[in-house]
mmCIF file with all atom_site columns, C-alpha atoms in Angstrom:
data_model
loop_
_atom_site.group_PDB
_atom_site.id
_atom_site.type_symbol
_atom_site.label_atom_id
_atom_site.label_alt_id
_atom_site.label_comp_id
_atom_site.label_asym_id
_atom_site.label_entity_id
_atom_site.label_seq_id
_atom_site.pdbx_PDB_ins_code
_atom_site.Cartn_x
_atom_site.Cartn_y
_atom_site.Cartn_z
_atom_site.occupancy
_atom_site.B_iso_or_equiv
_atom_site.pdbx_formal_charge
_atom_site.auth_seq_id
_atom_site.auth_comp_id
_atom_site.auth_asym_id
_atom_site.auth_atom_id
_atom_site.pdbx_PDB_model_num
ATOM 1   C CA . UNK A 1 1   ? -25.923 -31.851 13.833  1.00 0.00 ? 1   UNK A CA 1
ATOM 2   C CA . UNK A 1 2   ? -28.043 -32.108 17.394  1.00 0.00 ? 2   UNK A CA 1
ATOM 3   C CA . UNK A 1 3   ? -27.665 -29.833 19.405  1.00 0.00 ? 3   UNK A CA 1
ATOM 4   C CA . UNK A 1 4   ? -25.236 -30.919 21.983  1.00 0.00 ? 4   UNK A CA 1
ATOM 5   C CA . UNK A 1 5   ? -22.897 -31.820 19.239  1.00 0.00 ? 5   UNK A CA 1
ATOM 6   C CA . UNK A 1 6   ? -23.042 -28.567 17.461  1.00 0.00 ? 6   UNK A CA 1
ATOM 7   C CA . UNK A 1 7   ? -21.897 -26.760 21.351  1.00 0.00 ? 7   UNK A CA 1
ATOM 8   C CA . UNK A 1 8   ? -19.219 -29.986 22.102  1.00 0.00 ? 8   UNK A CA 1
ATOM 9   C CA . UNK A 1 9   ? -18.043 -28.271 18.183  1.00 0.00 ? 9   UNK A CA 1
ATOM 10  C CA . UNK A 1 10  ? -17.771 -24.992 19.653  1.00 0.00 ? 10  UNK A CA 1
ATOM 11  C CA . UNK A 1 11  ? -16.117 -25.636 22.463  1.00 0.00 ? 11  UNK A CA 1
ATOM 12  C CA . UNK A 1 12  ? -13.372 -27.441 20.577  1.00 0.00 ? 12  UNK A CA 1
ATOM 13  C CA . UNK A 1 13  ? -13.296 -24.352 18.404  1.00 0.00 ? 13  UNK A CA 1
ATOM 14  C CA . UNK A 1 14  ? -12.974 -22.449 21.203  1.00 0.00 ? 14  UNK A CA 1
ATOM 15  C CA . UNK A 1 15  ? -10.397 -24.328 23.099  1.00 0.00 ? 15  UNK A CA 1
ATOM 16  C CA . UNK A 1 16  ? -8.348  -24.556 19.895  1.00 0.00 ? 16  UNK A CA 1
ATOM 17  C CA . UNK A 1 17  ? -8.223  -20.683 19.873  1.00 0.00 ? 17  UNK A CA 1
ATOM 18  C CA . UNK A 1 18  ? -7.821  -20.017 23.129  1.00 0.00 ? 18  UNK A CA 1
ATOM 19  C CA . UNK A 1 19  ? -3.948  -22.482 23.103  1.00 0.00 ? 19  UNK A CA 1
ATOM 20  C CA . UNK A 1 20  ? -3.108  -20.333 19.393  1.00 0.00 ? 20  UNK A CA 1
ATOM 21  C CA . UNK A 1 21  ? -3.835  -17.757 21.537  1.00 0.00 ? 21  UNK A CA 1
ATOM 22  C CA . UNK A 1 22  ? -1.613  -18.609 24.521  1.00 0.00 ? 22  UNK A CA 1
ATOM 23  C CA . UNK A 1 23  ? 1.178   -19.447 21.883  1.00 0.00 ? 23  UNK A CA 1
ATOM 24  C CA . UNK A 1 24  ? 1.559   -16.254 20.613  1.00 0.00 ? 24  UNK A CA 1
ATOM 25  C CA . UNK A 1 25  ? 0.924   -14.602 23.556  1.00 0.00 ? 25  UNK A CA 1
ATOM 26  C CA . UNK A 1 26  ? 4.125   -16.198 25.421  1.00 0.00 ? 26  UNK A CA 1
ATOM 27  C CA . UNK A 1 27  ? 6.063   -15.938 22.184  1.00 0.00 ? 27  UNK A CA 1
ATOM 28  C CA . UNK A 1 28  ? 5.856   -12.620 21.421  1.00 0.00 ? 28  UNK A CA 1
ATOM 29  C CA . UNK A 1 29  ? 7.071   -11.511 25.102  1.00 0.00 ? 29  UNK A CA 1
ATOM 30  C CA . UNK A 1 30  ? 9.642   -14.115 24.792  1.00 0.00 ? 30  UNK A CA 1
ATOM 31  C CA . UNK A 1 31  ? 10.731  -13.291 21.221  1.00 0.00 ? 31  UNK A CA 1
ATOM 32  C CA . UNK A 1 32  ? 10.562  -9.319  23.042  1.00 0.00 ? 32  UNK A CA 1
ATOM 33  C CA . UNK A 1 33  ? 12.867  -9.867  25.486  1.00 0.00 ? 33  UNK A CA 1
ATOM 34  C CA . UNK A 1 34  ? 15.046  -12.622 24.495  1.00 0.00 ? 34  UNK A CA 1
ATOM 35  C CA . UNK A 1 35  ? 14.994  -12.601 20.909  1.00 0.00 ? 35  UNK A CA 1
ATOM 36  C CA . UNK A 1 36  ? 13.901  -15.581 18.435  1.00 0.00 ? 36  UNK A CA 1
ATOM 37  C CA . UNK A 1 37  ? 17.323  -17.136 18.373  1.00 0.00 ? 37  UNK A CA 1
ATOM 38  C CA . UNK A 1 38  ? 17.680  -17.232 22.337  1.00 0.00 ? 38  UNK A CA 1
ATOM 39  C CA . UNK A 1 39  ? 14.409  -18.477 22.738  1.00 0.00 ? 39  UNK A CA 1
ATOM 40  C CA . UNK A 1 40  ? 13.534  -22.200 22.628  1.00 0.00 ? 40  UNK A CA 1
ATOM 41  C CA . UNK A 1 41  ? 10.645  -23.475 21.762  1.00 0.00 ? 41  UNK A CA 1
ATOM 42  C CA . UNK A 1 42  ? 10.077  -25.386 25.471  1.00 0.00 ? 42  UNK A CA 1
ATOM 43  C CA . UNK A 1 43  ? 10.434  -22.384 27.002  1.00 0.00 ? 43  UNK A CA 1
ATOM 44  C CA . UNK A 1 44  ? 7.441   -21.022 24.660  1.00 0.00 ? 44  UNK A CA 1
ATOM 45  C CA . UNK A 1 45  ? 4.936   -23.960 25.305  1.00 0.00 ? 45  UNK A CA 1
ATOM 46  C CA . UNK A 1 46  ? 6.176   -23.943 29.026  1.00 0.00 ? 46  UNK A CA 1
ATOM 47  C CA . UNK A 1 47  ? 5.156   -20.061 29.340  1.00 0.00 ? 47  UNK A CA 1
ATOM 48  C CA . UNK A 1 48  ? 2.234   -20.919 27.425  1.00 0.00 ? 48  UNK A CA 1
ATOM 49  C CA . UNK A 1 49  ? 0.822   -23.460 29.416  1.00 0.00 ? 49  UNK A CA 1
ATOM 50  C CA . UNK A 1 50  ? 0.800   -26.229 27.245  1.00 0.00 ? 50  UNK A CA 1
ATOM 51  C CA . UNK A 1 51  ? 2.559   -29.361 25.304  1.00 0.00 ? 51  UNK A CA 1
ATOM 52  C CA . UNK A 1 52  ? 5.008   -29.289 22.814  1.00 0.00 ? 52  UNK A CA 1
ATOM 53  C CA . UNK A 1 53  ? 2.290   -31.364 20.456  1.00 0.00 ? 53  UNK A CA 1
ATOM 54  C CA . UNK A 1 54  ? 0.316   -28.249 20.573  1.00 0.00 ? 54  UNK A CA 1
ATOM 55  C CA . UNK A 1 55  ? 2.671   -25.673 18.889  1.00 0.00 ? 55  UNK A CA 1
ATOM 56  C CA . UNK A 1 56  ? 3.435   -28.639 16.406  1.00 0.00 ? 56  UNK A CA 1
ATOM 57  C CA . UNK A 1 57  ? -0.839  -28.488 15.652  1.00 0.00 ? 57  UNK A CA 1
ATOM 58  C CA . UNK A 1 58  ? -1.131  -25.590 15.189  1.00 0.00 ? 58  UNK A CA 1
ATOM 59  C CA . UNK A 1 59  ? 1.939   -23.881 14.386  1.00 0.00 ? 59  UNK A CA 1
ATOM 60  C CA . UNK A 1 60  ? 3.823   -26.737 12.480  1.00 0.00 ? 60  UNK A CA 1
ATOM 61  C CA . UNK A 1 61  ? 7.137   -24.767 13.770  1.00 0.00 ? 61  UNK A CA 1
ATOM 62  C CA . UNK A 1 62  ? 8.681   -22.181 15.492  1.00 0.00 ? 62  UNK A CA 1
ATOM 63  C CA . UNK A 1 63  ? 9.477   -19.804 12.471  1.00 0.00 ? 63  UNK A CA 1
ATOM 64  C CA . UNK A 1 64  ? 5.615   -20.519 11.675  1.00 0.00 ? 64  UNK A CA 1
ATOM 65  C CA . UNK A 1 65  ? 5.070   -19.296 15.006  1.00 0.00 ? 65  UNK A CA 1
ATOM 66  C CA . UNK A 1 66  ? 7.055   -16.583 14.702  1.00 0.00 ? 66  UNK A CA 1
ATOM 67  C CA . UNK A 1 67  ? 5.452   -14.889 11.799  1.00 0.00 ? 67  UNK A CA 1
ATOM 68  C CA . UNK A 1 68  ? 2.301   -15.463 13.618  1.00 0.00 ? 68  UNK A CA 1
ATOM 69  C CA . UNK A 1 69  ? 3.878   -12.784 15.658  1.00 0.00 ? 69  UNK A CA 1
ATOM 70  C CA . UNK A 1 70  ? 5.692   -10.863 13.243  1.00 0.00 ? 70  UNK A CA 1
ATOM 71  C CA . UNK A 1 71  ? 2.367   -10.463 11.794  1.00 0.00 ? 71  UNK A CA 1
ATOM 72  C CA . UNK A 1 72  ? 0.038   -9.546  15.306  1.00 0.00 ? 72  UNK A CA 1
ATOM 73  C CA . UNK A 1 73  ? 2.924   -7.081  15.791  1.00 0.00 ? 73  UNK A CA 1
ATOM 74  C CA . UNK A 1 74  ? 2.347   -5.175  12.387  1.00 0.00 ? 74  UNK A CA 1
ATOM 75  C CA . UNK A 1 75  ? -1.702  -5.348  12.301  1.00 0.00 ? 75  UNK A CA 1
ATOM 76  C CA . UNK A 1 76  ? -1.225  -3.485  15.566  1.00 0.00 ? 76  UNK A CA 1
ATOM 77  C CA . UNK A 1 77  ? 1.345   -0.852  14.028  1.00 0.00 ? 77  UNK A CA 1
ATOM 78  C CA . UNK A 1 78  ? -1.144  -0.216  11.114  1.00 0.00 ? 78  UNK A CA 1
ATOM 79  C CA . UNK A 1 79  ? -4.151  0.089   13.407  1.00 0.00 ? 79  UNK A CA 1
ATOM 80  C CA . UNK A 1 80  ? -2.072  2.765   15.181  1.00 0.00 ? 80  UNK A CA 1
ATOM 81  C CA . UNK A 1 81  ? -1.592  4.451   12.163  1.00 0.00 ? 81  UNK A CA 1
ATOM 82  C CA . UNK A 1 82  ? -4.791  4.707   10.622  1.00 0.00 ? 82  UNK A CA 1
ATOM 83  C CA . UNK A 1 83  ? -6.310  5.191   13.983  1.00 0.00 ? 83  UNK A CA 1
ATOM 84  C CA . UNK A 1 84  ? -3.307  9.124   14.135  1.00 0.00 ? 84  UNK A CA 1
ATOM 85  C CA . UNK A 1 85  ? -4.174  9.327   10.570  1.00 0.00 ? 85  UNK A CA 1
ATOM 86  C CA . UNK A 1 86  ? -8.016  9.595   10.940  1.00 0.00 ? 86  UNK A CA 1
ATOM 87  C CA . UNK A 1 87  ? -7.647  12.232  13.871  1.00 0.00 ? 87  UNK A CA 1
ATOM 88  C CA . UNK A 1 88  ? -6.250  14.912  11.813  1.00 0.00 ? 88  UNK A CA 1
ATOM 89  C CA . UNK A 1 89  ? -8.224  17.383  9.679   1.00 0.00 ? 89  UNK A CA 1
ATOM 90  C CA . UNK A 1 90  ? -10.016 16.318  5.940   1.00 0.00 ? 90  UNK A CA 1
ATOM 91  C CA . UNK A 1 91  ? -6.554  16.598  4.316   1.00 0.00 ? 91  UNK A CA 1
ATOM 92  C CA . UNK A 1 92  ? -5.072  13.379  2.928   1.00 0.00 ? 92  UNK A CA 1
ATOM 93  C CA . UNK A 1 93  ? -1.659  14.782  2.890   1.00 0.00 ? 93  UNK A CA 1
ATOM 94  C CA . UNK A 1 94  ? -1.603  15.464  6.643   1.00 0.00 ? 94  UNK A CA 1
ATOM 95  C CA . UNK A 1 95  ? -2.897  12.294  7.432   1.00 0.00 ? 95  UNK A CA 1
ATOM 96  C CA . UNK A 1 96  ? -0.075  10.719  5.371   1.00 0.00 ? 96  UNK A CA 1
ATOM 97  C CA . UNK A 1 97  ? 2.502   12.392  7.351   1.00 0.00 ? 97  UNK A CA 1
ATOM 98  C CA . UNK A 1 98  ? 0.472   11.771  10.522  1.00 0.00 ? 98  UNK A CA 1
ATOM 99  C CA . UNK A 1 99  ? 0.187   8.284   9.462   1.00 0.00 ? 99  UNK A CA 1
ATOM 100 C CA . UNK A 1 100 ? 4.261   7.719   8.592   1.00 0.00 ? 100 UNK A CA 1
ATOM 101 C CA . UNK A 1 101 ? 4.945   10.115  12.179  1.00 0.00 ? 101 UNK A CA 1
ATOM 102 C CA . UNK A 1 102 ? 3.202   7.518   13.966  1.00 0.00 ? 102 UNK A CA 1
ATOM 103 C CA . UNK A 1 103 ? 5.088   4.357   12.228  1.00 0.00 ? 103 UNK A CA 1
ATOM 104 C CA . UNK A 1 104 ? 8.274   5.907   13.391  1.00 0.00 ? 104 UNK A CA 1
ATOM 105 C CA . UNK A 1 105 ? 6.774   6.168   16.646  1.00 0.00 ? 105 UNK A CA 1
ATOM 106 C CA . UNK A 1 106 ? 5.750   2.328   17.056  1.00 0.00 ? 106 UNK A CA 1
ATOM 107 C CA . UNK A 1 107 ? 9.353   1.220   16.504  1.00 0.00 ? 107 UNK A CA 1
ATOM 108 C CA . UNK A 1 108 ? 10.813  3.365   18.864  1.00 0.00 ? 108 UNK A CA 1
ATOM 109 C CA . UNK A 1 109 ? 9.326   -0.047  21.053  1.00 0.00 ? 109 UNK A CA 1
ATOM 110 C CA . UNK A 1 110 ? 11.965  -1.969  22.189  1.00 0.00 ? 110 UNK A CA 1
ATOM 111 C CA . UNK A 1 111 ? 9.730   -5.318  21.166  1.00 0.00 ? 111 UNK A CA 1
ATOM 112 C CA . UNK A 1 112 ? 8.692   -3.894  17.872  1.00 0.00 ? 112 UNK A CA 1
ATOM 113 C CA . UNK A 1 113 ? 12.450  -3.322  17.245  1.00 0.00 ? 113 UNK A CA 1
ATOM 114 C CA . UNK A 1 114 ? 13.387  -6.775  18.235  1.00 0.00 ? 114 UNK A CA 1
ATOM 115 C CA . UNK A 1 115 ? 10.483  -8.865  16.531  1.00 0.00 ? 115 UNK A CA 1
ATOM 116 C CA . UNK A 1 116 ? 10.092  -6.738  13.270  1.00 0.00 ? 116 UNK A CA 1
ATOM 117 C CA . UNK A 1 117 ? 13.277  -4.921  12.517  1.00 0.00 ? 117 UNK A CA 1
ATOM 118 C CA . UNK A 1 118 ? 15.843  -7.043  13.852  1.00 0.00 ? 118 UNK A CA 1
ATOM 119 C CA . UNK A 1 119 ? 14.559  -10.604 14.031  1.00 0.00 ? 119 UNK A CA 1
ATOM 120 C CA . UNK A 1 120 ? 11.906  -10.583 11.065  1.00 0.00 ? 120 UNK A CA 1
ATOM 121 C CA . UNK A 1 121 ? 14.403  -9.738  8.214   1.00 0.00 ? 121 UNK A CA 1
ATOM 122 C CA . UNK A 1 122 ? 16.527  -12.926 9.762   1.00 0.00 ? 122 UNK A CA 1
ATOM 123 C CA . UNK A 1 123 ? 13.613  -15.132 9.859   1.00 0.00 ? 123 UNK A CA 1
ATOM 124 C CA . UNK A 1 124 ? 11.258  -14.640 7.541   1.00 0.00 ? 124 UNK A CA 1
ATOM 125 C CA . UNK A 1 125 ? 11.855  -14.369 3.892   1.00 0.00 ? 125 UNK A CA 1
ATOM 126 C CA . UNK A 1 126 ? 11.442  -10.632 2.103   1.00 0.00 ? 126 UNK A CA 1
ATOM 127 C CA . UNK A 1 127 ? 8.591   -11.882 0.409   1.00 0.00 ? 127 UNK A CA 1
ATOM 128 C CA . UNK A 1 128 ? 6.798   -13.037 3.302   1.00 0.00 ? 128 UNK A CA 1
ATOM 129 C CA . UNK A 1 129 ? 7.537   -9.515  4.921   1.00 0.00 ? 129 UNK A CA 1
ATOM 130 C CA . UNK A 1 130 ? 6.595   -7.550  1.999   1.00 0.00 ? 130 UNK A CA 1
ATOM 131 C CA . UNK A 1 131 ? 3.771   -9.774  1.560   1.00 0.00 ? 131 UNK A CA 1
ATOM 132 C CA . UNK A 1 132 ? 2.310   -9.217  5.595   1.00 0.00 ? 132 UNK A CA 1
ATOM 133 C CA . UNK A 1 133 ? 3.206   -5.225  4.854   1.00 0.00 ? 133 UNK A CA 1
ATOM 134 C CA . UNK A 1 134 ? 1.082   -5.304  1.520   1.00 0.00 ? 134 UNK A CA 1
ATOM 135 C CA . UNK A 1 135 ? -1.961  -6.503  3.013   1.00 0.00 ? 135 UNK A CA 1
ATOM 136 C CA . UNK A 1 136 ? -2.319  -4.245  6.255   1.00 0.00 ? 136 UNK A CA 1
ATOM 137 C CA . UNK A 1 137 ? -0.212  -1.132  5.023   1.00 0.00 ? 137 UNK A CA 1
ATOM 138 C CA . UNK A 1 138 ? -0.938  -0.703  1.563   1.00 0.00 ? 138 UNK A CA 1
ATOM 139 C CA . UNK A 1 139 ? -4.327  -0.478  1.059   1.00 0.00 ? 139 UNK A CA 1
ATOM 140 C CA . UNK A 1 140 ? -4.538  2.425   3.656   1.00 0.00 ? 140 UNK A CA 1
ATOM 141 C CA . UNK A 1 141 ? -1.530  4.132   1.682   1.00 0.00 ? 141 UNK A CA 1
ATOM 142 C CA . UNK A 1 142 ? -2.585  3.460   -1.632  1.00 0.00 ? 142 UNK A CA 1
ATOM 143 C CA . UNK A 1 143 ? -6.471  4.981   -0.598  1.00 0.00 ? 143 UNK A CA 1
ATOM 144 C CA . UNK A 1 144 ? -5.114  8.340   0.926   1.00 0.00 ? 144 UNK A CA 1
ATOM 145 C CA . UNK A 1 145 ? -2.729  8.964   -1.572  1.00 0.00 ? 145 UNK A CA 1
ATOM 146 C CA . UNK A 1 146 ? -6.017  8.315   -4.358  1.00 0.00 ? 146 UNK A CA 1
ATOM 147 C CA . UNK A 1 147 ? -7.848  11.135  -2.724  1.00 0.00 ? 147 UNK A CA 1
ATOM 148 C CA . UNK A 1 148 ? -4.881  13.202  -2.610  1.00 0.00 ? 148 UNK A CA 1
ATOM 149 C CA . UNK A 1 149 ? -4.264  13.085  -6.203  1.00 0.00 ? 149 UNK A CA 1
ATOM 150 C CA . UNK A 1 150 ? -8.267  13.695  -6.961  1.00 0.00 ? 150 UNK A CA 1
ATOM 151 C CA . UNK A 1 151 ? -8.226  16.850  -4.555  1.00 0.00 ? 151 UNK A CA 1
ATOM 152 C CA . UNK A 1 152 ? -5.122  18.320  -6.750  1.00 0.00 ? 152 UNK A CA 1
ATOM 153 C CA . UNK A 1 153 ? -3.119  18.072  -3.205  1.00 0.00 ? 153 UNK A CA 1
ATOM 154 C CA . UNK A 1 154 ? -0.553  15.277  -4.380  1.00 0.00 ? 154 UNK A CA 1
ATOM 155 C CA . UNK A 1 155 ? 0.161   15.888  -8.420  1.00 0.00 ? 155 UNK A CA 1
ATOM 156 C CA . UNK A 1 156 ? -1.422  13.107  -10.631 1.00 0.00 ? 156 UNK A CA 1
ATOM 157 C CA . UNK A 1 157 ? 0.445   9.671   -11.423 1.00 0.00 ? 157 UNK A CA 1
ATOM 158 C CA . UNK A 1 158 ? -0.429  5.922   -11.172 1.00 0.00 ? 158 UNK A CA 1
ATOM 159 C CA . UNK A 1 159 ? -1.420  5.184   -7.612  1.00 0.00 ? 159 UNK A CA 1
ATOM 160 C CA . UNK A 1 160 ? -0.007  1.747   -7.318  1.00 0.00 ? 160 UNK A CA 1
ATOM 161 C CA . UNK A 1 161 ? 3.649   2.643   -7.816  1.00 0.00 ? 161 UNK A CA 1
ATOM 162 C CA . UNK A 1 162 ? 2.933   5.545   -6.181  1.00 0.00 ? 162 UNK A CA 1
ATOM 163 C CA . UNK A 1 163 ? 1.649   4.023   -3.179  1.00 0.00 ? 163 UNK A CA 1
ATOM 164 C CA . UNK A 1 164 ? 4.449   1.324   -3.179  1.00 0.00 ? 164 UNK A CA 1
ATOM 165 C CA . UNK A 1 165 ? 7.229   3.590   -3.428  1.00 0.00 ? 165 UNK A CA 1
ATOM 166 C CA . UNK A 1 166 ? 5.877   5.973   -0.512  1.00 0.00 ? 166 UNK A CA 1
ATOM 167 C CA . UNK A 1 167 ? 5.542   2.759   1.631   1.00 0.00 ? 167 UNK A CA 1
ATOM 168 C CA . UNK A 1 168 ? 9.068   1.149   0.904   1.00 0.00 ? 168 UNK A CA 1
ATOM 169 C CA . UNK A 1 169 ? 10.212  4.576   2.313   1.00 0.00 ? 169 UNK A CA 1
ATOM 170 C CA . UNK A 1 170 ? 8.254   5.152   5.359   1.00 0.00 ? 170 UNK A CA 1
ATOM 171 C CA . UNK A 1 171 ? 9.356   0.945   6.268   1.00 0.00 ? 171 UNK A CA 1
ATOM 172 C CA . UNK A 1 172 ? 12.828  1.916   5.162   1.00 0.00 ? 172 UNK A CA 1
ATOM 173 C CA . UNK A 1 173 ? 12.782  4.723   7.757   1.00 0.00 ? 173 UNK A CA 1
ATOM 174 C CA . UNK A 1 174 ? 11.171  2.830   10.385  1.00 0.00 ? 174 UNK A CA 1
ATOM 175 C CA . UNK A 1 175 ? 14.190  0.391   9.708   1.00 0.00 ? 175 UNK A CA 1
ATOM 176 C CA . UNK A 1 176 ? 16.220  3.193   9.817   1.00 0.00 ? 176 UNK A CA 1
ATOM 177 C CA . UNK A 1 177 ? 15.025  4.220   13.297  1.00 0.00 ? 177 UNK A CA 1
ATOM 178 C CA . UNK A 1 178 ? 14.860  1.001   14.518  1.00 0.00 ? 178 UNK A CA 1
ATOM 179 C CA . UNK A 1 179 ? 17.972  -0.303  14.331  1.00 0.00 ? 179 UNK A CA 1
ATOM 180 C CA . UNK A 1 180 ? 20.481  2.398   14.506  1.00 0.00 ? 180 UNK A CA 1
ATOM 181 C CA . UNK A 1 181 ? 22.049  3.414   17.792  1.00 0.00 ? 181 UNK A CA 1
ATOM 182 C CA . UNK A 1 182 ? 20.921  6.280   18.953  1.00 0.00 ? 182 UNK A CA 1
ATOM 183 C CA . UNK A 1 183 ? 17.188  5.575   18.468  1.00 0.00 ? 183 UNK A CA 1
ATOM 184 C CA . UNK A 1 184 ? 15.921  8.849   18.991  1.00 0.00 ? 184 UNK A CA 1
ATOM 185 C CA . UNK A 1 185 ? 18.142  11.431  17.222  1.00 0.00 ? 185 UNK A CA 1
ATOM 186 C CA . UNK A 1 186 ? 17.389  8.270   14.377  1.00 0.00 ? 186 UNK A CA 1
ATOM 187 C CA . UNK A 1 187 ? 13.807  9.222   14.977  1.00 0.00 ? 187 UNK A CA 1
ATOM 188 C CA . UNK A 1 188 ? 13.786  13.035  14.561  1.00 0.00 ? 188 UNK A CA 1
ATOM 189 C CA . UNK A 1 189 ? 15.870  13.045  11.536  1.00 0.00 ? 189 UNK A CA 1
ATOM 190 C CA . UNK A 1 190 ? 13.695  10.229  9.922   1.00 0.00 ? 190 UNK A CA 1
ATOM 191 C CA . UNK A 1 191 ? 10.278  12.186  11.031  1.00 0.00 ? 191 UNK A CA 1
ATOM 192 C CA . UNK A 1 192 ? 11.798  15.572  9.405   1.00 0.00 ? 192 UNK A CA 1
ATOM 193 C CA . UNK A 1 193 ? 13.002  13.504  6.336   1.00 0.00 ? 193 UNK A CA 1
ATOM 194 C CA . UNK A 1 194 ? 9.438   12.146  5.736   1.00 0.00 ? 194 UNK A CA 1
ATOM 195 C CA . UNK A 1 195 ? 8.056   15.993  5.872   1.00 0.00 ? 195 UNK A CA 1
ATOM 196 C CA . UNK A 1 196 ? 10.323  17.385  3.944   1.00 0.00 ? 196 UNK A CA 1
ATOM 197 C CA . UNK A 1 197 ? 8.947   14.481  0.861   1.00 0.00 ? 197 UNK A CA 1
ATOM 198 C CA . UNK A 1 198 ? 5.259   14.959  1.884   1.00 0.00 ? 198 UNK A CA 1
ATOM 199 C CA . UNK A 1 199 ? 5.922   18.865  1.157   1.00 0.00 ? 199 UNK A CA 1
ATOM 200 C CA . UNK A 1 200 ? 7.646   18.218  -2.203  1.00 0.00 ? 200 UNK A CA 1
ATOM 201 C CA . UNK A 1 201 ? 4.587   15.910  -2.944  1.00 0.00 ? 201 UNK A CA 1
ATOM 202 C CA . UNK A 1 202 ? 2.669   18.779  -2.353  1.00 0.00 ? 202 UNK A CA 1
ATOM 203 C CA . UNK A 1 203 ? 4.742   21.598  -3.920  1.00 0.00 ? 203 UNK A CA 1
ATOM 204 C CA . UNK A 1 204 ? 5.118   19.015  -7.079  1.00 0.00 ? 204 UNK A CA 1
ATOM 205 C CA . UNK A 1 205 ? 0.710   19.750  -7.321  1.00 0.00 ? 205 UNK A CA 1
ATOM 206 C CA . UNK A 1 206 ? 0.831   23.568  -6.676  1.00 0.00 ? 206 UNK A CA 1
#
């Protein structure tokens, strides 16, 4: 490949990105305000600045789309997450309850409530959800609750279960949060419920 050819293949790559990136973009604050069902897909490519041909390319759909979003939208909860997590002290149990505090946080977002608590379970299939929360979420669960069990904080037993189990119940209380009324009392009570498990992990080691 010449040179010119090899920067005409860049810019294509480039331009390509750039409209994905323009997609998602004017979905997600469409999707945000107006919800999946009550937002069609010409208003999406309209916002986005480009043709109906595009989102076909690269998106094949709009529910393809919309897990595109679904997924942006929980990378960005995670990253939150680890990013409280890693600001407390060199205790793995506090930075699992920092961790899970700040995941109840993120959906007290209107748009995180819409896109992944409302809209994603009508979308996209559970597997596809537990699949996106598997590979940003559990690794980071299943890793802090390791060290916890090798400190003696967190009494022994197989990690994987483990780690499964305490992550079905921090999404079940972000779900929890999320979509009843009263999103804030739903907050506090879910926060105190999570403590009150990461102290009986912790009593269960003493």
């Amino acid at each position: 490949m010449v040179k010119g050819e090899a920067r005409h293949t860049r810019t294509q790559a480039e331009r390509s990105a750039t409209t994905r990136a323009a997609l998602v973009t004017a979905a997600r604050a469409l999707f945000a305000e107006h919800g999946y069902a009550g937002t069609p897909r010409e208003q999406i490519v309209a916002d986005a600045g480009v043709t109906r041909g595009a989102l076909q390319h690269h998106f094949g759909d709009k529910p393809a789309l919309f897990q595109a979003v679904y997924e942006q939208v929980e990378q960005e909860i995670v990253d939150a997450v680890a990013k409280a997590a890693m600001r407390v002290a060199d205790d793995p149990v506090e930075r699992l309850r920092a961790g899970c505090q700040a995941y109840l946080d993120a959906v007290l977002d209107p748009a995180v409530q819409r896109i992944c608590a409302i809209d994603g379970p009508a979308v996209l299939a559970a597997d596809v959800r537990q699949e996106i929360t598997d590979r940003y979420a559990l690794g980071l669960v299943r890793e802090t609750l390791a060290q916890a069990m090798d400190r003696g904080l967190v009494a022994k037993a197989p990690v994987e279960p483990f780690a499964r189990v305490l992550l079905a119940g921090v999404t079940a209380a972000a779900a929890y949060v999320a979509t009843t009324r009263d999103h804030r009392r739903a907050r506090k009570d879910a926060g105190r419920t999570l403590d009150l498990m990461l102290d009986r992990l912790k009593t269960a080691a003493d």
